[in-house]
Amino acid sequence: LDWASRSFRVSTSGVASQTQIHTHMCYAEVNDVIRTIAAMDADVISIEASRSDMEPLTSFTDFMYPNGSRPGCV
């Protein structure tokens, strides 16, 4: 998964410093990839949680995510 977070950082590296990068994850096993998500260094991530009773958001209580996060709905 290291290549995925590096690719994300490379693809977003050309934006202006005041640009806020948002990303969204759908139907992921967030606990399995939370460190990779953090390594992406997006300013804000939304996690699809409406169909899973908000369970994926528990990852953020066990891991100190360094940036913004919020539940997302699809």
mmCIF file of N, CA and C in Angstrom, residues 6-54:
data_model
loop_
_atom_site.group_PDB
_atom_site.id
_atom_site.type_symbol
_atom_site.label_atom_id
_atom_site.label_comp_id
_atom_site.label_asym_id
_atom_site.label_seq_id
_atom_site.Cartn_x
_atom_site.Cartn_y
_atom_site.Cartn_z
ATOM 1 N N ARG A 6 2.049 7.042 -1.802
ATOM 2 C CA ARG A 6 3.028 7.866 -2.536
ATOM 3 C C ARG A 6 2.406 8.439 -3.802
ATOM 4 N N SER A 7 1.662 7.617 -4.534
ATOM 5 C CA SER A 7 1.011 8.076 -5.769
ATOM 6 C C SER A 7 0.032 9.206 -5.488
ATOM 7 N N PHE A 8 -0.728 9.080 -4.404
ATOM 8 C CA PHE A 8 -1.674 10.131 -4.030
ATOM 9 C C PHE A 8 -0.925 11.430 -3.733
ATOM 10 N N ARG A 9 0.157 11.341 -2.975
ATOM 11 C CA ARG A 9 0.926 12.549 -2.639
ATOM 12 C C ARG A 9 1.535 13.186 -3.888
ATOM 13 N N VAL A 10 2.044 12.369 -4.793
ATOM 14 C CA VAL A 10 2.616 12.899 -6.037
ATOM 15 C C VAL A 10 1.534 13.581 -6.865
ATOM 16 N N SER A 11 0.371 12.950 -6.979
ATOM 17 C CA SER A 11 -0.691 13.510 -7.825
ATOM 18 C C SER A 11 -1.288 14.788 -7.253
ATOM 19 N N THR A 12 -1.138 15.019 -5.966
ATOM 20 C CA THR A 12 -1.680 16.241 -5.359
ATOM 21 C C THR A 12 -0.596 17.258 -5.017
ATOM 22 N N SER A 13 0.636 16.967 -5.362
ATOM 23 C CA SER A 13 1.747 17.836 -4.958
ATOM 24 C C SER A 13 1.820 19.147 -5.735
ATOM 25 N N GLY A 14 1.176 19.239 -6.863
ATOM 26 C CA GLY A 14 1.279 20.436 -7.679
ATOM 27 C C GLY A 14 0.254 21.514 -7.383
ATOM 28 N N VAL A 15 -0.563 21.330 -6.371
ATOM 29 C CA VAL A 15 -1.601 22.317 -6.075
ATOM 30 C C VAL A 15 -1.036 23.454 -5.230
ATOM 31 N N ALA A 16 -1.737 24.573 -5.241
ATOM 32 C CA ALA A 16 -1.312 25.729 -4.442
ATOM 33 C C ALA A 16 -1.376 25.390 -2.954
ATOM 34 N N SER A 17 -0.538 26.030 -2.168
ATOM 35 C CA SER A 17 -0.469 25.717 -0.736
ATOM 36 C C SER A 17 -1.783 26.000 -0.016
ATOM 37 N N GLN A 18 -2.579 26.926 -0.525
ATOM 38 C CA GLN A 18 -3.858 27.236 0.126
ATOM 39 C C GLN A 18 -4.985 26.292 -0.305
ATOM 40 N N THR A 19 -4.716 25.399 -1.259
ATOM 41 C CA THR A 19 -5.716 24.434 -1.706
ATOM 42 C C THR A 19 -5.847 23.316 -0.683
ATOM 43 N N GLN A 20 -7.064 23.019 -0.298
ATOM 44 C CA GLN A 20 -7.311 21.950 0.663
ATOM 45 C C GLN A 20 -7.677 20.677 -0.099
ATOM 46 N N ILE A 21 -6.943 19.601 0.161
ATOM 47 C CA ILE A 21 -7.157 18.322 -0.508
ATOM 48 C C ILE A 21 -8.135 17.486 0.308
ATOM 49 N N HIS A 22 -9.226 17.073 -0.330
ATOM 50 C CA HIS A 22 -10.218 16.191 0.288
ATOM 51 C C HIS A 22 -10.187 14.855 -0.441
ATOM 52 N N THR A 23 -10.438 13.795 0.277
ATOM 53 C CA THR A 23 -10.576 12.476 -0.335
ATOM 54 C C THR A 23 -11.719 11.741 0.354
ATOM 55 N N HIS A 24 -12.191 10.686 -0.272
ATOM 56 C CA HIS A 24 -13.331 9.934 0.255
ATOM 57 C C HIS A 24 -13.060 8.445 0.095
ATOM 58 N N MET A 25 -13.364 7.674 1.097
ATOM 59 C CA MET A 25 -13.216 6.220 1.050
ATOM 60 C C MET A 25 -14.587 5.578 1.173
ATOM 61 N N CYS A 26 -14.874 4.652 0.275
ATOM 62 C CA CYS A 26 -16.130 3.900 0.329
ATOM 63 C C CYS A 26 -15.831 2.441 0.628
ATOM 64 N N TYR A 27 -16.586 1.893 1.543
ATOM 65 C CA TYR A 27 -16.596 0.454 1.790
ATOM 66 C C TYR A 27 -15.198 -0.131 1.962
ATOM 67 N N ALA A 28 -14.394 0.510 2.759
ATOM 68 C CA ALA A 28 -13.045 0.019 3.039
ATOM 69 C C ALA A 28 -12.995 -0.549 4.451
ATOM 70 N N GLU A 29 -12.097 -1.465 4.671
ATOM 71 C CA GLU A 29 -11.800 -1.930 6.024
ATOM 72 C C GLU A 29 -10.814 -0.922 6.601
ATOM 73 N N VAL A 30 -11.340 0.148 7.136
ATOM 74 C CA VAL A 30 -10.532 1.295 7.547
ATOM 75 C C VAL A 30 -9.468 0.894 8.562
ATOM 76 N N ASN A 31 -9.799 0.021 9.501
ATOM 77 C CA ASN A 31 -8.802 -0.409 10.486
ATOM 78 C C ASN A 31 -7.573 -1.015 9.825
ATOM 79 N N ASP A 32 -7.763 -1.689 8.702
ATOM 80 C CA ASP A 32 -6.652 -2.341 8.006
ATOM 81 C C ASP A 32 -5.746 -1.355 7.279
ATOM 82 N N VAL A 33 -6.270 -0.194 6.924
ATOM 83 C CA VAL A 33 -5.497 0.739 6.088
ATOM 84 C C VAL A 33 -5.366 2.135 6.695
ATOM 85 N N ILE A 34 -5.667 2.312 7.964
ATOM 86 C CA ILE A 34 -5.681 3.651 8.557
ATOM 87 C C ILE A 34 -4.309 4.329 8.480
ATOM 88 N N ARG A 35 -3.235 3.587 8.628
ATOM 89 C CA ARG A 35 -1.900 4.194 8.538
ATOM 90 C C ARG A 35 -1.593 4.632 7.101
ATOM 91 N N THR A 36 -2.050 3.859 6.135
ATOM 92 C CA THR A 36 -1.871 4.241 4.732
ATOM 93 C C THR A 36 -2.705 5.471 4.413
ATOM 94 N N ILE A 37 -3.916 5.532 4.944
ATOM 95 C CA ILE A 37 -4.758 6.715 4.758
ATOM 96 C C ILE A 37 -4.056 7.945 5.324
ATOM 97 N N ALA A 38 -3.478 7.826 6.502
ATOM 98 C CA ALA A 38 -2.754 8.951 7.104
ATOM 99 C C ALA A 38 -1.551 9.342 6.256
ATOM 100 N N ALA A 39 -0.865 8.358 5.686
ATOM 101 C CA ALA A 39 0.310 8.635 4.857
ATOM 102 C C ALA A 39 -0.049 9.359 3.563
ATOM 103 N N MET A 40 -1.310 9.277 3.142
ATOM 104 C CA MET A 40 -1.743 10.013 1.950
ATOM 105 C C MET A 40 -1.640 11.515 2.173
ATOM 106 N N ASP A 41 -1.746 11.945 3.415
ATOM 107 C CA ASP A 41 -1.608 13.347 3.807
ATOM 108 C C ASP A 41 -2.662 14.257 3.175
ATOM 109 N N ALA A 42 -3.868 13.723 2.975
ATOM 110 C CA ALA A 42 -4.986 14.569 2.533
ATOM 111 C C ALA A 42 -5.383 15.458 3.707
ATOM 112 N N ASP A 43 -5.816 16.658 3.412
ATOM 113 C CA ASP A 43 -6.221 17.567 4.489
ATOM 114 C C ASP A 43 -7.474 17.077 5.200
ATOM 115 N N VAL A 44 -8.396 16.489 4.442
ATOM 116 C CA VAL A 44 -9.657 15.993 5.005
ATOM 117 C C VAL A 44 -10.020 14.686 4.316
ATOM 118 N N ILE A 45 -10.461 13.715 5.089
ATOM 119 C CA ILE A 45 -10.975 12.476 4.521
ATOM 120 C C ILE A 45 -12.385 12.254 5.038
ATOM 121 N N SER A 46 -13.256 11.837 4.143
ATOM 122 C CA SER A 46 -14.590 11.417 4.577
ATOM 123 C C SER A 46 -14.678 9.913 4.338
ATOM 124 N N ILE A 47 -15.278 9.238 5.290
ATOM 125 C CA ILE A 47 -15.404 7.784 5.251
ATOM 126 C C ILE A 47 -16.880 7.437 5.130
ATOM 127 N N GLU A 48 -17.237 6.641 4.122
ATOM 128 C CA GLU A 48 -18.626 6.215 3.968
ATOM 129 C C GLU A 48 -18.997 5.391 5.194
ATOM 130 N N ALA A 49 -19.992 5.855 5.914
ATOM 131 C CA ALA A 49 -20.343 5.181 7.162
ATOM 132 C C ALA A 49 -21.844 5.009 7.342
ATOM 133 N N SER A 50 -22.643 5.506 6.416
ATOM 134 C CA SER A 50 -24.095 5.492 6.606
ATOM 135 C C SER A 50 -24.694 4.091 6.558
ATOM 136 N N ARG A 51 -24.132 3.217 5.761
ATOM 137 C CA ARG A 51 -24.689 1.866 5.630
ATOM 138 C C ARG A 51 -24.045 0.871 6.589
ATOM 139 N N SER A 52 -23.086 1.327 7.348
ATOM 140 C CA SER A 52 -22.365 0.415 8.244
ATOM 141 C C SER A 52 -22.509 0.829 9.699
ATOM 142 N N ASP A 53 -23.541 1.607 9.986
ATOM 143 C CA ASP A 53 -23.827 2.012 11.361
ATOM 144 C C ASP A 53 -22.660 2.788 11.981
ATOM 145 N N MET A 54 -21.934 3.534 11.170
ATOM 146 C CA MET A 54 -20.809 4.375 11.587
ATOM 147 C C MET A 54 -19.607 3.584 12.112
#
